[in-house]
PDB file of C-alpha atoms in Angstrom:
ATOM      1  CA  MET N   1      81.460  91.484  98.437  1.00  0.00           C
ATOM      2  CA  ILE N   2      84.456  93.128  96.770  1.00  0.00           C
ATOM      3  CA  LEU N   3      87.007  91.014  94.893  1.00  0.00           C
ATOM      4  CA  VAL N   4      90.513  92.495  94.613  1.00  0.00           C
ATOM      5  CA  SER N   5      92.846  91.081  91.981  1.00  0.00           C
ATOM      6  CA  GLY N   6      96.538  91.632  92.623  1.00  0.00           C
ATOM      7  CA  ALA N   7      95.764  91.741  96.340  1.00  0.00           C
ATOM      8  CA  SER N   8      99.319  90.741  97.231  1.00  0.00           C
ATOM      9  CA  GLY N   9     100.800  93.626  95.231  1.00  0.00           C
ATOM     10  CA  PHE N  10     101.639  97.183  96.251  1.00  0.00           C
ATOM     11  CA  ILE N  11      98.272  98.844  95.592  1.00  0.00           C
ATOM     12  CA  GLY N  12      96.274  95.696  96.329  1.00  0.00           C
ATOM     13  CA  LYS N  13      97.684  95.389  99.845  1.00  0.00           C
ATOM     14  CA  HIS N  14      96.793  98.983 100.669  1.00  0.00           C
ATOM     15  CA  LEU N  15      93.299  98.532  99.236  1.00  0.00           C
ATOM     16  CA  MET N  16      92.664  95.323 101.180  1.00  0.00           C
ATOM     17  CA  ALA N  17      93.870  96.990 104.377  1.00  0.00           C
ATOM     18  CA  SER N  18      91.455  99.878 103.812  1.00  0.00           C
ATOM     19  CA  LEU N  19      88.496  97.590 103.109  1.00  0.00           C
ATOM     20  CA  LEU N  20      89.159  95.403 106.131  1.00  0.00           C
ATOM     21  CA  ALA N  21      89.687  98.433 108.372  1.00  0.00           C
ATOM     22  CA  ASP N  22      86.034  99.408 107.969  1.00  0.00           C
ATOM     23  CA  SER N  23      84.774  95.802 107.881  1.00  0.00           C
ATOM     24  CA  THR N  24      83.847  95.845 104.186  1.00  0.00           C
ATOM     25  CA  PRO N  25      83.361  92.246 102.967  1.00  0.00           C
ATOM     26  CA  CYS N  26      86.223  91.537 100.571  1.00  0.00           C
ATOM     27  CA  ARG N  27      88.070  88.682  98.945  1.00  0.00           C
ATOM     28  CA  ALA N  28      91.635  88.543  97.635  1.00  0.00           C
ATOM     29  CA  LEU N  29      92.154  87.046  94.178  1.00  0.00           C
ATOM     30  CA  LEU N  30      95.519  85.258  94.207  1.00  0.00           C
ATOM     31  CA  ARG N  31      97.379  83.147  91.661  1.00  0.00           C
ATOM     32  CA  THR N  32      98.710  80.737  94.291  1.00  0.00           C
ATOM     33  CA  PRO N  33      97.641  79.922  97.866  1.00  0.00           C
ATOM     34  CA  ARG N  34      99.402  82.042 100.453  1.00  0.00           C
ATOM     35  CA  LYS N  35      98.784  83.324 103.942  1.00  0.00           C
ATOM     36  CA  MET N  36      98.164  87.061 103.857  1.00  0.00           C
ATOM     37  CA  ALA N  37      99.108  89.193 106.838  1.00  0.00           C
ATOM     38  CA  TRP N  38      95.643  90.752 107.062  1.00  0.00           C
ATOM     39  CA  GLY N  39      93.753  87.456 107.044  1.00  0.00           C
ATOM     40  CA  GLY N  40      90.363  87.438 105.336  1.00  0.00           C
ATOM     41  CA  SER N  41      89.059  85.260 102.527  1.00  0.00           C
ATOM     42  CA  SER N  42      90.756  84.543  99.223  1.00  0.00           C
ATOM     43  CA  ALA N  43      90.107  82.878  95.882  1.00  0.00           C
ATOM     44  CA  ILE N  44      92.777  81.124  93.841  1.00  0.00           C
ATOM     45  CA  ALA N  45      92.718  81.712  90.091  1.00  0.00           C
ATOM     46  CA  ASP N  46      95.187  82.578  87.378  1.00  0.00           C
ATOM     47  CA  LEU N  47      94.041  85.293  84.989  1.00  0.00           C
ATOM     48  CA  SER N  48      94.345  82.784  82.154  1.00  0.00           C
ATOM     49  CA  ASP N  49      91.918  80.309  83.791  1.00  0.00           C
ATOM     50  CA  ARG N  50      88.412  81.407  82.796  1.00  0.00           C
ATOM     51  CA  ALA N  51      86.591  78.686  84.719  1.00  0.00           C
ATOM     52  CA  ALA N  52      88.465  79.509  87.923  1.00  0.00           C
ATOM     53  CA  LEU N  53      87.754  83.217  87.431  1.00  0.00           C
ATOM     54  CA  ILE N  54      84.030  82.559  87.066  1.00  0.00           C
ATOM     55  CA  ALA N  55      84.122  80.595  90.322  1.00  0.00           C
ATOM     56  CA  ALA N  56      86.108  83.370  92.026  1.00  0.00           C
ATOM     57  CA  THR N  57      83.595  86.050  91.005  1.00  0.00           C
ATOM     58  CA  GLU N  58      80.477  84.194  92.156  1.00  0.00           C
ATOM     59  CA  GLY N  59      78.647  86.175  94.831  1.00  0.00           C
ATOM     60  CA  VAL N  60      80.791  89.257  94.136  1.00  0.00           C
ATOM     61  CA  GLU N  61      79.247  92.692  93.543  1.00  0.00           C
ATOM     62  CA  THR N  62      82.408  94.680  92.779  1.00  0.00           C
ATOM     63  CA  VAL N  63      85.736  93.719  91.190  1.00  0.00           C
ATOM     64  CA  ILE N  64      88.786  95.954  91.606  1.00  0.00           C
ATOM     65  CA  HIS N  65      91.356  94.829  89.046  1.00  0.00           C
ATOM     66  CA  CYS N  66      94.789  95.788  90.416  1.00  0.00           C
ATOM     67  CA  ALA N  67      96.766  92.892  88.923  1.00  0.00           C
ATOM     68  CA  GLY N  68      99.011  93.581  85.972  1.00  0.00           C
ATOM     69  CA  TYR N  69     102.461  93.220  84.487  1.00  0.00           C
ATOM     70  CA  ALA N  70     104.656  96.250  85.117  1.00  0.00           C
ATOM     71  CA  HIS N  71     108.272  97.255  85.775  1.00  0.00           C
ATOM     72  CA  ALA N  72     109.334  95.559  82.558  1.00  0.00           C
ATOM     73  CA  PHE N  73     112.914  96.636  81.967  1.00  0.00           C
ATOM     74  CA  SER N  74     114.040  94.540  78.966  1.00  0.00           C
ATOM     75  CA  VAL N  75     112.090  96.699  76.534  1.00  0.00           C
ATOM     76  CA  GLY N  76     111.274  95.085  73.218  1.00  0.00           C
ATOM     77  CA  SER N  77     112.072  91.517  74.234  1.00  0.00           C
ATOM     78  CA  GLU N  78     109.786  88.790  72.966  1.00  0.00           C
ATOM     79  CA  GLU N  79     109.149  87.624  76.530  1.00  0.00           C
ATOM     80  CA  GLU N  80     108.063  91.087  77.641  1.00  0.00           C
ATOM     81  CA  ILE N  81     105.722  91.502  74.696  1.00  0.00           C
ATOM     82  CA  LYS N  82     104.042  88.180  75.458  1.00  0.00           C
ATOM     83  CA  LYS N  83     103.685  88.922  79.184  1.00  0.00           C
ATOM     84  CA  ASN N  84     102.210  92.370  78.599  1.00  0.00           C
ATOM     85  CA  TRP N  85      99.530  91.072  76.261  1.00  0.00           C
ATOM     86  CA  ALA N  86      98.861  87.861  78.201  1.00  0.00           C
ATOM     87  CA  ILE N  87      98.465  89.571  81.587  1.00  0.00           C
ATOM     88  CA  ASN N  88      97.440  93.166  80.936  1.00  0.00           C
ATOM     89  CA  PHE N  89      95.124  92.530  77.998  1.00  0.00           C
ATOM     90  CA  GLU N  90      94.006  88.885  77.938  1.00  0.00           C
ATOM     91  CA  GLY N  91      93.955  88.639  81.736  1.00  0.00           C
ATOM     92  CA  THR N  92      91.763  91.735  82.012  1.00  0.00           C
ATOM     93  CA  ARG N  93      89.449  90.436  79.282  1.00  0.00           C
ATOM     94  CA  ASN N  94      89.131  87.054  81.000  1.00  0.00           C
ATOM     95  CA  LEU N  95      88.406  88.613  84.389  1.00  0.00           C
ATOM     96  CA  ILE N  96      85.776  91.112  83.262  1.00  0.00           C
ATOM     97  CA  GLU N  97      84.007  88.498  81.119  1.00  0.00           C
ATOM     98  CA  ALA N  98      83.955  86.143  84.111  1.00  0.00           C
ATOM     99  CA  ALA N  99      82.572  89.012  86.178  1.00  0.00           C
ATOM    100  CA  GLY N 100      79.860  89.576  83.593  1.00  0.00           C
ATOM    101  CA  TYR N 101      78.829  85.919  83.546  1.00  0.00           C
ATOM    102  CA  SER N 102      78.726  85.898  87.366  1.00  0.00           C
ATOM    103  CA  GLY N 103      76.480  88.955  87.545  1.00  0.00           C
ATOM    104  CA  VAL N 104      79.058  91.346  89.016  1.00  0.00           C
ATOM    105  CA  LYS N 105      77.629  94.870  89.107  1.00  0.00           C
ATOM    106  CA  ARG N 106      80.785  97.024  89.195  1.00  0.00           C
ATOM    107  CA  PHE N 107      84.299  96.702  87.738  1.00  0.00           C
ATOM    108  CA  VAL N 108      87.170  99.149  88.277  1.00  0.00           C
ATOM    109  CA  PHE N 109      90.293  98.697  86.152  1.00  0.00           C
ATOM    110  CA  LEU N 110      93.600 100.187  87.273  1.00  0.00           C
ATOM    111  CA  SER N 111      95.226 101.288  84.040  1.00  0.00           C
ATOM    112  CA  SER N 112      98.108 103.705  83.533  1.00  0.00           C
ATOM    113  CA  VAL N 113      98.873 107.070  81.961  1.00  0.00           C
ATOM    114  CA  LYS N 114     101.197 105.000  79.758  1.00  0.00           C
ATOM    115  CA  ALA N 115      98.021 104.019  77.880  1.00  0.00           C
ATOM    116  CA  MET N 116      98.269 107.541  76.428  1.00  0.00           C
ATOM    117  CA  ALA N 117     100.992 109.130  74.336  1.00  0.00           C
ATOM    118  CA  ASP N 118     103.947 110.373  76.368  1.00  0.00           C
ATOM    119  CA  SER N 119     103.655 113.936  77.645  1.00  0.00           C
ATOM    120  CA  VAL N 120     106.439 116.095  76.204  1.00  0.00           C
ATOM    121  CA  GLU N 121     106.169 119.747  77.209  1.00  0.00           C
ATOM    122  CA  GLU N 122     102.576 120.522  78.140  1.00  0.00           C
ATOM    123  CA  CYS N 123     100.295 118.809  80.640  1.00  0.00           C
ATOM    124  CA  VAL N 124      97.880 116.569  78.731  1.00  0.00           C
ATOM    125  CA  ASP N 125      94.385 115.342  79.570  1.00  0.00           C
ATOM    126  CA  GLU N 126      92.041 112.560  78.467  1.00  0.00           C
ATOM    127  CA  SER N 127      91.205 114.355  75.210  1.00  0.00           C
ATOM    128  CA  GLN N 128      94.832 114.087  74.039  1.00  0.00           C
ATOM    129  CA  GLU N 129      95.258 110.321  74.068  1.00  0.00           C
ATOM    130  CA  GLY N 130      97.603 109.868  71.125  1.00  0.00           C
ATOM    131  CA  VAL N 131      99.416 106.568  70.583  1.00  0.00           C
ATOM    132  CA  PRO N 132     101.123 104.701  73.463  1.00  0.00           C
ATOM    133  CA  SER N 133     104.902 104.517  73.040  1.00  0.00           C
ATOM    134  CA  THR N 134     105.438 101.148  74.751  1.00  0.00           C
ATOM    135  CA  VAL N 135     104.068  97.626  74.558  1.00  0.00           C
ATOM    136  CA  TYR N 136     102.957  98.071  78.163  1.00  0.00           C
ATOM    137  CA  GLY N 137     100.932 101.145  77.202  1.00  0.00           C
ATOM    138  CA  GLU N 138      99.471  99.440  74.144  1.00  0.00           C
ATOM    139  CA  SER N 139      98.306  96.465  76.208  1.00  0.00           C
ATOM    140  CA  LYS N 140      96.755  98.758  78.821  1.00  0.00           C
ATOM    141  CA  ARG N 141      94.913 100.787  76.158  1.00  0.00           C
ATOM    142  CA  ALA N 142      93.552  97.610  74.584  1.00  0.00           C
ATOM    143  CA  ALA N 143      92.439  96.401  78.019  1.00  0.00           C
ATOM    144  CA  GLU N 144      90.641  99.698  78.658  1.00  0.00           C
ATOM    145  CA  ASN N 145      88.689  99.252  75.437  1.00  0.00           C
ATOM    146  CA  VAL N 146      87.692  95.720  76.436  1.00  0.00           C
ATOM    147  CA  VAL N 147      86.521  96.959  79.844  1.00  0.00           C
ATOM    148  CA  LEU N 148      84.271  99.612  78.291  1.00  0.00           C
ATOM    149  CA  ALA N 149      82.847  97.263  75.658  1.00  0.00           C
ATOM    150  CA  THR N 150      82.214  94.436  78.115  1.00  0.00           C
ATOM    151  CA  GLY N 151      80.613  96.837  80.562  1.00  0.00           C
ATOM    152  CA  GLN N 152      78.054  97.802  77.926  1.00  0.00           C
ATOM    153  CA  ARG N 153      77.511  94.174  76.968  1.00  0.00           C
ATOM    154  CA  PHE N 154      76.670  93.091  80.519  1.00  0.00           C
ATOM    155  CA  ASN N 155      75.156  96.403  81.686  1.00  0.00           C
ATOM    156  CA  MET N 156      77.938  96.638  84.271  1.00  0.00           C
ATOM    157  CA  HIS N 157      79.245  99.808  85.967  1.00  0.00           C
ATOM    158  CA  VAL N 158      82.831 100.033  84.666  1.00  0.00           C
ATOM    159  CA  VAL N 159      85.588 102.608  85.155  1.00  0.00           C
ATOM    160  CA  ASN N 160      89.153 102.866  83.849  1.00  0.00           C
ATOM    161  CA  LEU N 161      91.615 104.733  86.063  1.00  0.00           C
ATOM    162  CA  ARG N 162      94.809 105.888  84.367  1.00  0.00           C
ATOM    163  CA  LEU N 163      97.227 106.139  87.249  1.00  0.00           C
ATOM    164  CA  ALA N 164     100.246 108.413  87.208  1.00  0.00           C
ATOM    165  CA  MET N 165     103.357 107.121  88.986  1.00  0.00           C
ATOM    166  CA  VAL N 166     102.113 105.672  92.285  1.00  0.00           C
ATOM    167  CA  TYR N 167     104.314 105.961  95.369  1.00  0.00           C
ATOM    168  CA  GLY N 168     104.004 105.131  99.041  1.00  0.00           C
ATOM    169  CA  ARG N 169     105.111 102.770 101.767  1.00  0.00           C
ATOM    170  CA  HIS N 170     106.107  99.314 100.496  1.00  0.00           C
ATOM    171  CA  GLY N 171     106.381 100.605  96.930  1.00  0.00           C
ATOM    172  CA  ARG N 172     109.191  99.474  94.666  1.00  0.00           C
ATOM    173  CA  GLY N 173     108.967 102.003  91.849  1.00  0.00           C
ATOM    174  CA  ASN N 174     111.249 104.690  90.477  1.00  0.00           C
ATOM    175  CA  LEU N 175     110.609 107.187  93.277  1.00  0.00           C
ATOM    176  CA  GLU N 176     111.362 104.619  95.973  1.00  0.00           C
ATOM    177  CA  ARG N 177     114.618 103.688  94.218  1.00  0.00           C
ATOM    178  CA  MET N 178     115.527 107.356  93.871  1.00  0.00           C
ATOM    179  CA  ALA N 179     114.871 107.955  97.584  1.00  0.00           C
ATOM    180  CA  ALA N 180     117.104 105.022  98.538  1.00  0.00           C
ATOM    181  CA  LEU N 181     119.978 106.445  96.476  1.00  0.00           C
ATOM    182  CA  VAL N 182     119.450 109.960  97.853  1.00  0.00           C
ATOM    183  CA  GLY N 183     119.557 108.535 101.377  1.00  0.00           C
ATOM    184  CA  ARG N 184     122.868 106.831 100.622  1.00  0.00           C
ATOM    185  CA  GLY N 185     124.278 110.074  99.247  1.00  0.00           C
ATOM    186  CA  VAL N 186     124.946 108.644  95.794  1.00  0.00           C
ATOM    187  CA  PHE N 187     122.143 110.260  93.793  1.00  0.00           C
ATOM    188  CA  PRO N 188     123.325 113.224  91.673  1.00  0.00           C
ATOM    189  CA  PRO N 189     121.882 116.632  92.658  1.00  0.00           C
ATOM    190  CA  LEU N 190     119.636 117.438  89.723  1.00  0.00           C
ATOM    191  CA  PRO N 191     119.488 120.808  87.973  1.00  0.00           C
ATOM    192  CA  GLU N 192     116.185 122.675  87.822  1.00  0.00           C
ATOM    193  CA  THR N 193     114.911 122.201  84.267  1.00  0.00           C
ATOM    194  CA  GLY N 194     111.306 123.246  84.858  1.00  0.00           C
ATOM    195  CA  ASN N 195     110.003 119.814  83.899  1.00  0.00           C
ATOM    196  CA  ARG N 196     106.851 118.376  85.506  1.00  0.00           C
ATOM    197  CA  ARG N 197     106.368 114.783  86.664  1.00  0.00           C
ATOM    198  CA  SER N 198     102.880 113.652  87.682  1.00  0.00           C
ATOM    199  CA  LEU N 199     102.539 111.245  90.582  1.00  0.00           C
ATOM    200  CA  VAL N 200      99.951 110.133  93.121  1.00  0.00           C
ATOM    201  CA  HIS N 201     100.153 108.638  96.603  1.00  0.00           C
ATOM    202  CA  VAL N 202      98.807 105.131  97.117  1.00  0.00           C
ATOM    203  CA  ARG N 203      96.344 106.367  99.771  1.00  0.00           C
ATOM    204  CA  ASP N 204      94.774 108.617  97.155  1.00  0.00           C
ATOM    205  CA  VAL N 205      94.584 105.674  94.751  1.00  0.00           C
ATOM    206  CA  VAL N 206      92.708 103.611  97.330  1.00  0.00           C
ATOM    207  CA  ASP N 207      90.355 106.518  97.960  1.00  0.00           C
ATOM    208  CA  VAL N 208      89.565 107.130  94.288  1.00  0.00           C
ATOM    209  CA  VAL N 209      89.003 103.418  93.625  1.00  0.00           C
ATOM    210  CA  ARG N 210      86.406 103.272  96.358  1.00  0.00           C
ATOM    211  CA  HIS N 211      84.843 106.526  95.163  1.00  0.00           C
ATOM    212  CA  VAL N 212      84.413 105.655  91.478  1.00  0.00           C
ATOM    213  CA  SER N 213      83.091 102.185  92.257  1.00  0.00           C
ATOM    214  CA  GLN N 214      80.093 103.803  93.954  1.00  0.00           C
ATOM    215  CA  ASP N 215      79.570 106.989  91.927  1.00  0.00           C
ATOM    216  CA  PRO N 216      77.138 106.359  89.026  1.00  0.00           C
ATOM    217  CA  ARG N 217      78.571 109.366  87.173  1.00  0.00           C
ATOM    218  CA  ALA N 218      81.832 107.443  86.707  1.00  0.00           C
ATOM    219  CA  ASN N 219      80.207 104.626  84.739  1.00  0.00           C
ATOM    220  CA  GLY N 220      81.772 104.101  81.320  1.00  0.00           C
ATOM    221  CA  ARG N 221      84.445 106.719  81.899  1.00  0.00           C
ATOM    222  CA  THR N 222      88.231 106.749  81.725  1.00  0.00           C
ATOM    223  CA  TYR N 223      89.992 109.129  84.115  1.00  0.00           C
ATOM    224  CA  ILE N 224      93.542 110.266  84.799  1.00  0.00           C
ATOM    225  CA  VAL N 225      94.457 109.975  88.484  1.00  0.00           C
ATOM    226  CA  ALA N 226      97.271 112.263  89.613  1.00  0.00           C
ATOM    227  CA  SER N 227      98.016 114.825  92.297  1.00  0.00           C
ATOM    228  CA  PRO N 228      97.120 118.424  91.374  1.00  0.00           C
ATOM    229  CA  HIS N 229     100.777 119.515  91.547  1.00  0.00           C
ATOM    230  CA  ALA N 230     103.321 117.850  89.265  1.00  0.00           C
ATOM    231  CA  PRO N 231     106.793 118.567  90.704  1.00  0.00           C
ATOM    232  CA  SER N 232     110.005 118.900  88.743  1.00  0.00           C
ATOM    233  CA  GLY N 233     112.850 116.423  89.127  1.00  0.00           C
ATOM    234  CA  ARG N 234     114.725 118.945  91.262  1.00  0.00           C
ATOM    235  CA  GLU N 235     111.662 119.501  93.455  1.00  0.00           C
ATOM    236  CA  LEU N 236     111.491 115.744  94.032  1.00  0.00           C
ATOM    237  CA  PHE N 237     115.180 115.644  94.915  1.00  0.00           C
ATOM    238  CA  ASP N 238     114.794 118.475  97.440  1.00  0.00           C
ATOM    239  CA  ALA N 239     111.562 117.023  98.872  1.00  0.00           C
ATOM    240  CA  ILE N 240     113.162 113.610  99.391  1.00  0.00           C
ATOM    241  CA  ARG N 241     116.131 115.169 101.191  1.00  0.00           C
ATOM    242  CA  ALA N 242     113.726 117.091 103.436  1.00  0.00           C
ATOM    243  CA  ALA N 243     111.720 113.932 104.190  1.00  0.00           C
ATOM    244  CA  LEU N 244     114.963 112.169 105.120  1.00  0.00           C
ATOM    245  CA  GLY N 245     115.922 115.013 107.452  1.00  0.00           C
ATOM    246  CA  LEU N 246     118.864 116.038 105.268  1.00  0.00           C
ATOM    247  CA  PRO N 247     119.831 119.695 104.772  1.00  0.00           C
ATOM    248  CA  LYS N 248     118.863 121.435 101.551  1.00  0.00           C
ATOM    249  CA  SER N 249     121.514 121.102  98.861  1.00  0.00           C
ATOM    250  CA  ASN N 250     122.547 124.249  97.010  1.00  0.00           C
ATOM    251  CA  ILE N 251     124.571 122.467  94.354  1.00  0.00           C
ATOM    252  CA  HIS N 252     123.580 120.735  91.152  1.00  0.00           C
ATOM    253  CA  ILE N 253     125.268 118.790  88.390  1.00  0.00           C
ATOM    254  CA  PRO N 254     124.860 120.415  84.957  1.00  0.00           C
ATOM    255  CA  GLU N 255     122.505 118.653  82.573  1.00  0.00           C
ATOM    256  CA  ALA N 256     125.299 118.029  80.028  1.00  0.00           C
ATOM    257  CA  MET N 257     127.376 116.194  82.625  1.00  0.00           C
ATOM    258  CA  LEU N 258     124.390 114.110  83.717  1.00  0.00           C
ATOM    259  CA  LYS N 259     123.808 113.060  80.122  1.00  0.00           C
ATOM    260  CA  LEU N 260     127.447 112.005  79.873  1.00  0.00           C
ATOM    261  CA  LEU N 261     127.135 109.924  83.063  1.00  0.00           C
ATOM    262  CA  ALA N 262     123.901 108.416  81.757  1.00  0.00           C
ATOM    263  CA  ARG N 263     125.584 107.351  78.514  1.00  0.00           C
ATOM    264  CA  LEU N 264     128.343 105.768  80.584  1.00  0.00           C
ATOM    265  CA  GLY N 265     125.649 103.841  82.443  1.00  0.00           C
ATOM    266  CA  ASP N 266     124.178 102.758  79.110  1.00  0.00           C
ATOM    267  CA  GLY N 267     127.544 101.326  78.106  1.00  0.00           C
ATOM    268  CA  ILE N 268     128.001  99.473  81.382  1.00  0.00           C
ATOM    269  CA  GLN N 269     124.478  98.089  81.119  1.00  0.00           C
ATOM    270  CA  LEU N 270     125.096  96.883  77.570  1.00  0.00           C
ATOM    271  CA  CYS N 271     128.348  95.144  78.490  1.00  0.00           C
ATOM    272  CA  ALA N 272     127.132  93.678  81.784  1.00  0.00           C
ATOM    273  CA  ARG N 273     123.704  92.735  80.366  1.00  0.00           C
ATOM    274  CA  ARG N 274     122.030  93.917  83.552  1.00  0.00           C
ATOM    275  CA  ARG N 275     120.185  97.047  84.594  1.00  0.00           C
ATOM    276  CA  VAL N 276     122.237  99.771  86.283  1.00  0.00           C
ATOM    277  CA  PRO N 277     120.847 102.420  88.698  1.00  0.00           C
ATOM    278  CA  PHE N 278     121.621 105.374  86.420  1.00  0.00           C
ATOM    279  CA  ASN N 279     121.293 105.396  82.623  1.00  0.00           C
ATOM    280  CA  SER N 280     119.641 107.440  79.876  1.00  0.00           C
ATOM    281  CA  ASP N 281     116.226 105.934  80.593  1.00  0.00           C
ATOM    282  CA  VAL N 282     116.454 106.889  84.273  1.00  0.00           C
ATOM    283  CA  LEU N 283     117.702 110.383  83.409  1.00  0.00           C
ATOM    284  CA  SER N 284     114.817 110.994  81.022  1.00  0.00           C
ATOM    285  CA  LYS N 285     112.384 110.160  83.828  1.00  0.00           C
ATOM    286  CA  LEU N 286     114.058 112.838  85.959  1.00  0.00           C
ATOM    287  CA  LEU N 287     114.618 115.669  83.498  1.00  0.00           C
ATOM    288  CA  ASP N 288     111.855 115.192  80.913  1.00  0.00           C
ATOM    289  CA  SER N 289     108.204 116.018  81.556  1.00  0.00           C
ATOM    290  CA  ALA N 290     105.429 113.491  82.087  1.00  0.00           C
ATOM    291  CA  CYS N 291     102.541 115.695  83.154  1.00  0.00           C
ATOM    292  CA  TYR N 292      98.925 114.511  83.135  1.00  0.00           C
ATOM    293  CA  SER N 293      95.986 116.670  84.171  1.00  0.00           C
ATOM    294  CA  PRO N 294      93.568 115.289  86.802  1.00  0.00           C
ATOM    295  CA  GLU N 295      91.021 118.060  86.245  1.00  0.00           C
ATOM    296  CA  ALA N 296      88.394 115.876  84.528  1.00  0.00           C
ATOM    297  CA  ILE N 297      87.752 113.663  87.546  1.00  0.00           C
ATOM    298  CA  TRP N 298      87.580 116.757  89.779  1.00  0.00           C
ATOM    299  CA  ARG N 299      85.158 118.472  87.410  1.00  0.00           C
ATOM    300  CA  ASP N 300      82.921 115.425  86.889  1.00  0.00           C
ATOM    301  CA  LEU N 301      83.007 113.676  90.262  1.00  0.00           C
ATOM    302  CA  GLY N 302      84.359 116.237  92.715  1.00  0.00           C
ATOM    303  CA  TRP N 303      87.299 113.993  93.616  1.00  0.00           C
ATOM    304  CA  ARG N 304      90.855 115.262  94.026  1.00  0.00           C
ATOM    305  CA  ALA N 305      94.053 113.688  95.357  1.00  0.00           C
ATOM    306  CA  ALA N 306      94.646 115.046  98.851  1.00  0.00           C
ATOM    307  CA  VAL N 307      97.998 113.705 100.118  1.00  0.00           C
ATOM    308  CA  PRO N 308     100.674 116.459  99.914  1.00  0.00           C
ATOM    309  CA  LEU N 309     104.056 115.420  98.511  1.00  0.00           C
ATOM    310  CA  SER N 310     105.886 116.189 101.757  1.00  0.00           C
ATOM    311  CA  GLU N 311     103.493 114.048 103.800  1.00  0.00           C
ATOM    312  CA  GLY N 312     103.478 111.256 101.250  1.00  0.00           C
ATOM    313  CA  LEU N 313     107.269 111.083 101.152  1.00  0.00           C
ATOM    314  CA  ARG N 314     107.565 111.019 104.949  1.00  0.00           C
ATOM    315  CA  GLU N 315     105.088 108.149 105.037  1.00  0.00           C
ATOM    316  CA  MET N 316     106.877 106.339 102.212  1.00  0.00           C
ATOM    317  CA  LEU N 317     110.187 106.565 104.046  1.00  0.00           C
ATOM    318  CA  GLY N 318     108.756 105.605 107.453  1.00  0.00           C
ATOM    319  CA  ASN N 319     109.492 102.334 109.205  1.00  0.00           C
ATOM    320  CA  GLU N 320     105.992 101.601 110.475  1.00  0.00           C
ATOM    321  CA  LYS N 321     104.524  98.224 109.549  1.00  0.00           C
ATOM    322  CA  ASP N 322     100.842  98.368 108.627  1.00  0.00           C
ATOM    323  CA  PHE N 323     100.499  94.958 106.987  1.00  0.00           C
TER     324      PHE N 323
END
């Protein structure tokens, strides 16, 4: 039996669909009762409720911990700090300890490359961890450490997966928002700056989760999960236009002008006290590098992300309903 936390979320839904497609016994861990489109069994437990988590993990062999607090936009707020530590750190600690007490054999934690220092110019790997630059990253790093320590304590097979930006159908992240704006013709044509942005398709995430949960060589390890090719912001812009069936654009807005527009967005955001689609934070995600090397997991386990960007974007932008 596999227990999936965060089963109602973006990655969790895709993972549950994959498990059920090949009749793998699985259970969704949910905070509140709800009817899931795929059916199947579920357990109700908040990550703060240790007794409920112990009950939810009884009879379970593998836990895939997808739940977490992300997409926190009000950086530095007291509320965000509390949520990051309560959910990402304390919630992970509570779940893996419950798993240990229940005799769970395997535990896979979906962490983030944000648990490392930000990539600046070169592509970094697991040996260049540095210091996380956000509360989110700090809470994820602390959770990783708890997973490894608790795995040793209970003799449990544990793996941390540091995911790059995950995209795909039903996603609600930065790439999906960018694609929506490109489709509406309101996203600025980016210049080619030679930056590199790591990402990974959700189908590859599901595949690697299932792989590392069964591969004994992954035990006690922390791996970056990203596609082999990290495109530039301009490459992403062109690839999204192609996936939408739009002609290739031969124009671009100079970087200096984009920075001016971004500062204007910052001002509007400050006055309106609400997030705007284009500001300095968004621009940095498009023009700066965030490149993370997936070579370690390929070298150690023989696993590599296989979904090409063009295929992944077409699937992301499709209208098919799979769950």
